[in-house]
XYZ file of C-alpha atoms in Angstrom:
411
model
C 15.196 26.526 -42.903
C 15.779 23.494 -40.684
C 19.440 24.467 -40.186
C 18.374 28.010 -39.380
C 15.942 26.751 -36.752
C 18.654 24.613 -35.168
C 21.016 27.582 -35.165
C 18.401 29.744 -33.426
C 17.736 27.087 -30.783
C 21.425 26.619 -30.123
C 21.854 30.360 -29.853
C 19.034 30.584 -27.355
C 20.690 27.838 -25.325
C 24.017 29.619 -25.502
C 22.597 32.940 -24.317
C 20.665 31.177 -21.559
C 23.896 29.587 -20.394
C 25.733 32.907 -20.604
C 23.066 34.406 -18.330
C 24.128 31.991 -15.618
C 26.896 32.954 -13.222
C 30.228 31.095 -13.521
C 29.502 29.533 -10.106
C 26.135 28.196 -11.283
C 27.639 26.782 -14.486
C 30.319 24.933 -12.497
C 27.707 23.730 -9.968
C 25.555 22.422 -12.826
C 28.531 20.452 -14.132
C 29.069 18.902 -10.694
C 25.372 18.133 -10.442
C 25.480 16.291 -13.765
C 28.477 14.332 -12.544
C 26.498 13.381 -9.436
C 23.555 12.236 -11.585
C 25.885 10.025 -13.616
C 27.274 8.490 -10.418
C 23.715 7.731 -9.245
C 23.083 5.859 -12.499
C 26.193 3.778 -11.781
C 25.023 3.050 -8.238
C 27.830 5.052 -6.586
C 25.584 6.834 -4.093
C 28.205 8.110 -1.638
C 30.263 9.544 -4.514
C 27.108 11.166 -5.881
C 26.484 12.845 -2.519
C 30.069 14.137 -2.616
C 29.460 15.661 -6.080
C 26.198 17.268 -4.951
C 28.008 18.648 -1.894
C 30.662 20.167 -4.156
C 27.900 21.743 -6.249
C 26.402 23.286 -3.112
C 29.795 24.544 -1.955
C 30.300 26.159 -5.368
C 26.848 27.775 -5.462
C 25.027 27.710 -2.122
C 21.867 29.188 -3.692
C 21.376 26.228 -6.040
C 18.082 24.671 -4.854
C 18.272 21.683 -7.190
C 21.610 20.588 -5.724
C 20.151 20.623 -2.206
C 17.118 18.663 -3.389
C 19.146 16.011 -5.179
C 21.427 15.574 -2.176
C 18.313 15.317 0.005
C 16.958 12.550 -2.212
C 20.200 10.559 -1.972
C 20.509 11.046 1.793
C 16.945 9.826 2.205
C 17.747 6.734 0.138
C 20.672 5.976 2.447
C 18.532 6.370 5.568
C 20.087 9.681 6.682
C 16.687 11.265 7.208
C 17.658 14.181 9.461
C 20.228 15.483 6.966
C 17.795 14.816 4.102
C 15.081 16.859 5.790
C 17.490 19.757 6.346
C 18.483 19.818 2.662
C 14.865 19.504 1.571
C 13.833 22.505 3.672
C 16.763 24.537 2.335
C 15.778 23.720 -1.265
C 12.202 24.782 -0.602
C 13.368 28.032 0.952
C 15.647 28.833 -1.996
C 13.183 27.962 -4.750
C 9.853 26.414 -3.806
C 8.598 26.538 -7.387
C 11.255 24.794 -9.481
C 9.989 21.775 -11.420
C 12.501 19.472 -9.732
C 11.510 20.625 -6.252
C 7.811 20.212 -7.095
C 8.510 16.716 -8.436
C 10.257 15.744 -5.213
C 7.417 17.255 -3.174
C 4.980 15.156 -5.207
C 6.892 11.936 -4.485
C 6.981 12.796 -0.794
C 3.243 13.519 -0.794
C 2.560 10.189 -2.517
C 4.611 8.400 0.159
C 2.540 9.929 2.957
C -0.704 9.305 1.009
C -1.436 12.966 0.249
C -2.198 12.026 -3.331
C -4.187 15.138 -4.236
C -1.365 17.436 -3.129
C 1.173 15.316 -5.009
C -0.814 15.522 -8.234
C -1.174 19.269 -7.764
C 2.617 19.570 -7.395
C 3.067 17.685 -10.669
C 0.472 19.811 -12.488
C 2.529 22.907 -11.660
C 5.794 21.193 -12.596
C 4.450 19.975 -15.959
C 3.098 23.464 -16.692
C 6.687 24.733 -16.298
C 8.296 21.847 -18.218
C 5.632 20.341 -20.541
C 8.214 18.256 -22.405
C 9.638 16.665 -19.262
C 8.496 13.059 -19.733
C 9.711 11.994 -16.300
C 7.262 14.390 -14.654
C 4.421 12.917 -16.699
C 5.584 9.413 -15.762
C 5.431 10.357 -12.088
C 1.952 11.761 -12.626
C 0.926 8.330 -13.954
C 1.970 6.937 -10.556
C -0.258 9.463 -8.809
C -3.204 8.646 -11.039
C -2.747 4.926 -10.383
C -2.631 5.559 -6.626
C -5.886 7.544 -6.775
C -7.610 5.122 -9.151
C -7.832 7.713 -11.947
C -7.063 5.131 -14.595
C -8.431 7.046 -17.589
C -6.115 9.983 -16.832
C -3.227 7.548 -16.285
C -3.907 5.901 -19.654
C -3.933 9.307 -21.384
C -0.491 10.136 -19.984
C 0.782 6.663 -20.879
C -0.309 7.146 -24.510
C 1.649 10.417 -24.630
C 4.694 8.683 -23.125
C 4.432 5.882 -25.701
C 4.290 8.408 -28.534
C 7.384 10.148 -27.162
C 9.317 6.853 -26.932
C 9.936 7.368 -23.214
C 11.222 4.245 -21.415
C 9.169 1.647 -23.276
C 9.687 -1.081 -20.654
C 8.514 1.078 -17.743
C 5.564 2.498 -19.688
C 4.380 -0.979 -20.697
C 4.763 -2.143 -17.110
C 2.517 0.626 -15.810
C 0.014 0.110 -18.600
C -0.169 -3.568 -17.711
C -0.641 -2.709 -14.046
C -3.648 -0.512 -14.872
C -5.130 -3.289 -17.009
C -4.631 -5.723 -14.138
C -6.252 -3.345 -11.643
C -9.210 -2.907 -13.992
C -9.493 -6.699 -14.328
C -8.563 -6.674 -18.024
C -6.569 -9.827 -17.406
C -5.976 -10.879 -21.022
C -4.692 -7.417 -22.000
C -2.579 -7.232 -18.833
C -0.978 -10.582 -19.669
C -0.140 -9.317 -23.174
C 1.459 -6.169 -21.713
C 3.613 -8.026 -19.197
C 4.707 -10.577 -21.774
C 5.755 -7.621 -23.964
C 7.749 -6.261 -21.005
C 9.565 -9.603 -20.735
C 10.377 -9.510 -24.456
C 12.171 -6.215 -23.814
C 13.752 -7.387 -20.545
C 13.538 -11.099 -19.647
C 14.936 -10.242 -16.197
C 12.014 -8.065 -15.096
C 10.985 -9.727 -11.842
C 7.962 -7.460 -11.356
C 6.448 -8.598 -14.670
C 6.700 -12.243 -13.579
C 5.174 -11.385 -10.211
C 2.094 -9.729 -11.726
C 1.742 -12.566 -14.261
C 1.594 -14.785 -11.186
C -1.170 -12.634 -9.703
C -3.100 -12.854 -12.978
C -2.815 -16.648 -12.849
C -4.017 -16.604 -9.220
C -7.075 -14.594 -10.238
C -7.775 -17.187 -12.909
C -7.357 -19.986 -10.302
C -4.329 -21.378 -12.174
C -2.358 -21.894 -8.981
C 0.465 -24.058 -10.361
C 1.064 -21.556 -13.168
C 1.072 -18.738 -10.624
C 3.678 -20.504 -8.464
C 5.840 -20.939 -11.574
C 5.750 -17.196 -12.272
C 6.508 -16.343 -8.638
C 9.454 -18.773 -8.732
C 10.833 -16.978 -11.802
C 10.478 -13.598 -10.088
C 12.267 -14.904 -6.985
C 15.021 -16.522 -9.085
C 15.717 -13.125 -10.661
C 15.505 -11.279 -7.339
C 15.846 -13.559 -4.281
C 15.021 -10.597 -1.997
C 11.739 -9.812 -3.729
C 9.631 -10.012 -0.560
C 6.319 -9.373 -2.296
C 6.812 -12.242 -4.754
C 7.712 -14.542 -1.844
C 4.567 -13.429 -0.035
C 2.442 -13.961 -3.159
C 3.848 -17.464 -3.538
C 2.799 -18.062 0.073
C -0.726 -16.922 -0.811
C -0.746 -19.446 -3.676
C 0.301 -22.236 -1.324
C -2.419 -21.202 1.116
C -4.986 -21.374 -1.682
C -3.776 -24.949 -2.289
C -4.281 -25.764 1.392
C -0.532 -26.006 2.098
C -0.663 -23.824 5.206
C 2.698 -24.801 6.703
C 4.525 -24.008 3.443
C 2.610 -20.739 3.191
C 3.593 -19.810 6.740
C 7.255 -20.485 5.953
C 7.081 -18.140 2.948
C 5.357 -15.424 4.979
C 8.194 -15.749 7.515
C 10.748 -15.308 4.717
C 8.955 -12.230 3.338
C 8.900 -10.607 6.767
C 12.559 -11.432 7.393
C 13.536 -9.731 4.121
C 11.320 -6.668 4.446
C 9.963 -6.019 7.917
C 7.641 -3.160 6.984
C 5.163 -5.038 4.784
C 2.082 -4.618 6.937
C -0.243 -6.881 4.876
C 2.184 -9.797 5.265
C 1.894 -9.571 9.039
C -1.868 -9.513 8.648
C -1.869 -12.564 6.346
C 0.504 -14.452 8.605
C -1.617 -13.554 11.616
C -4.709 -14.932 9.881
C -2.848 -18.115 8.980
C -1.572 -18.552 12.537
C -5.124 -18.089 13.775
C -6.298 -20.836 11.395
C -3.496 -23.099 12.643
C -4.569 -22.454 16.249
C -1.580 -20.269 17.198
C -3.604 -17.461 18.787
C -0.657 -15.916 20.649
C 1.391 -15.857 17.447
C -1.550 -14.271 15.644
C -1.759 -11.527 18.261
C 1.969 -10.819 17.882
C 1.580 -10.419 14.123
C -1.528 -8.239 14.344
C 0.251 -6.069 16.935
C 3.353 -5.820 14.761
C 1.231 -4.857 11.802
C -0.366 -2.064 13.764
C 3.053 -0.491 14.338
C 3.227 0.005 10.558
C -0.385 0.964 9.927
C -2.267 2.163 12.986
C -5.534 2.553 11.076
C -5.670 -0.901 9.545
C -9.100 -2.021 10.689
C -8.797 -5.723 9.855
C -5.696 -6.176 11.974
C -7.363 -4.575 14.992
C -10.510 -6.627 14.504
C -8.626 -9.915 14.129
C -6.369 -9.192 17.077
C -9.468 -8.602 19.200
C -10.858 -11.936 18.005
C -7.588 -13.672 18.867
C -7.533 -12.092 22.341
C -11.080 -13.304 22.869
C -10.103 -16.848 21.883
C -7.306 -17.037 24.476
C -9.448 -15.443 27.190
C -7.709 -12.060 27.399
C -10.976 -10.141 27.513
C -9.527 -6.833 28.726
C -7.267 -6.458 25.695
C -9.975 -7.895 23.446
C -12.327 -5.129 24.532
C -9.682 -2.437 23.954
C -9.114 -3.663 20.410
C -12.818 -4.109 19.716
C -13.404 -0.486 20.773
C -10.603 0.609 18.472
C -12.006 -1.439 15.588
C -15.390 0.276 15.962
C -13.713 3.702 16.077
C -11.907 2.905 12.826
C -14.959 1.505 11.069
C -18.245 2.205 12.850
C -20.195 0.766 9.903
C -18.783 -2.740 10.235
C -21.402 -5.066 11.709
C -18.834 -7.745 12.564
C -16.932 -5.368 14.835
C -20.095 -4.560 16.777
C -20.946 -8.268 17.041
C -17.430 -9.024 18.279
C -17.678 -6.374 20.977
C -21.080 -7.760 21.914
C -19.491 -11.202 22.340
C -16.812 -9.723 24.592
C -19.365 -7.854 26.718
C -21.376 -11.056 27.066
C -18.275 -12.968 28.173
C -17.666 -10.229 30.761
C -21.269 -10.609 31.956
C -22.186 -7.102 30.775
C -25.418 -8.300 29.155
C -27.002 -4.867 28.797
C -23.945 -3.582 26.871
C -23.931 -6.743 24.770
C -27.564 -6.151 23.750
C -26.708 -2.616 22.614
C -23.819 -3.881 20.461
C -25.794 -6.743 18.920
C -28.636 -4.331 18.128
C -26.212 -2.020 16.308
C -24.770 -4.988 14.395
C -28.284 -5.935 13.284
C -29.019 -2.368 12.171
C -25.981 -2.591 9.909
C -26.660 -6.156 8.762
C -30.176 -7.446 9.323
C -29.201 -10.920 8.102
C -26.574 -11.476 10.807
C -28.457 -14.253 12.603
C -25.543 -14.968 14.988
C -25.981 -11.453 16.393
C -29.731 -11.968 16.617
C -29.384 -15.222 18.545
C -26.681 -13.781 20.829
C -28.820 -10.711 21.507
C -31.655 -12.998 22.518
C -29.400 -14.967 24.837
C -28.033 -11.738 26.370
C -31.573 -10.486 26.985
C -32.519 -13.786 28.678
C -29.415 -13.627 30.879
C -30.368 -10.013 31.707
C -33.825 -11.203 32.901
C -35.632 -10.036 29.764
C -37.041 -13.509 29.107
C -39.884 -12.671 26.703
C -37.841 -10.380 24.432
C -34.885 -12.756 24.497
C -36.956 -15.773 23.519
C -38.498 -13.817 20.625
C -34.992 -13.059 19.266
C -33.859 -16.666 19.610
C -36.998 -18.040 17.956
C -36.610 -15.595 15.055
C -32.961 -16.679 14.710
C -34.140 -20.306 14.560
C -36.661 -19.428 11.817
C -33.840 -17.765 9.882
C -31.815 -20.988 10.056
C -29.527 -20.526 13.052
C -28.184 -23.944 14.036
C -28.044 -24.635 17.766
C -30.965 -22.389 18.648
C -33.221 -25.334 19.578
C -31.262 -26.316 22.673
C -31.135 -22.761 24.076
C -34.839 -22.211 23.364
C -35.658 -25.510 25.066
C -33.577 -24.576 28.123
C -34.825 -21.016 28.527
C -38.108 -20.697 26.699
C -39.779 -24.075 27.058
C -40.320 -24.794 23.364
């Protein structure tokens, strides 16, 4: 019976192949050759094979999509986009095209659309483990860890890429703060492949969470030894040094991470914070500004750049950034307090009072805003109200209130 079943399956495959045109069969052969070249790292040769497949059968959507993927990898984005659009026009519903659409949607943070693409693709090819693996990525990005774990269990049962599956399982455990289990997973990854730099990097992050800074630095060093261009591991090592109070060493590592990979927005943010701590306000502004070119909605960078502008006396730019910070996150009390400070420095005491009041609505315990509102009211000739705010701030424990109350309120 088993031999009969195999014979039937082979026959079905044969008839399916016979249903293809000779051009498509030859194009499929060239496509396979291109895939093999990709595995060997011969990307230009792979593009040549995909181009031959397209020339042989110019209605073969998968060939256009695979060439698009390779062109994108090589930075030839205009050509990649053209191929991608052609593939969509020829066959917008093939599993491969949907998979590529999902990856693109994940890159531009349209996670829901990406997962929807993969749902359709998996419905067409339920035994395609790579599609399920990509869906795990989407679930991790959206924080749907239970769904990700379910897919990972299926991938484990199928025997699909044990190292990669363990790596993703460990990442979920780390993200869910299951640090012991995550450590076990990443150590298992290293048993399979002792040269897995990512496993060492996350082991370092686990050690950082556990405040084992020297152990963390050791793991980051191993990751960097395996991959000297691993910018994230270099950055993480810098974070460890910063936690140890070694700010100059941390700054040097942040510089290295940025030099290797210029588009890591959080590194610019971290370096900007460190420069601010070291008193380099102009350098901090440069880093916050650079970060905003990569992520224009990153609230913390805007807020900190505004603070740095304020510290060097550039109040016009500080106000612009403070306005932007409030637009990005109108529920952040610190942003309102910062803008209040800037208005007060400009002498716009009425505007400052409005901002401090909003900060206090969002955070009633922000005694700095309460004291500053009182001072702004006093400077705006609202002596009684202002003194009430400053006295209340003093009762709440604001240091330095006594002198201002003595100067403006008498006692």
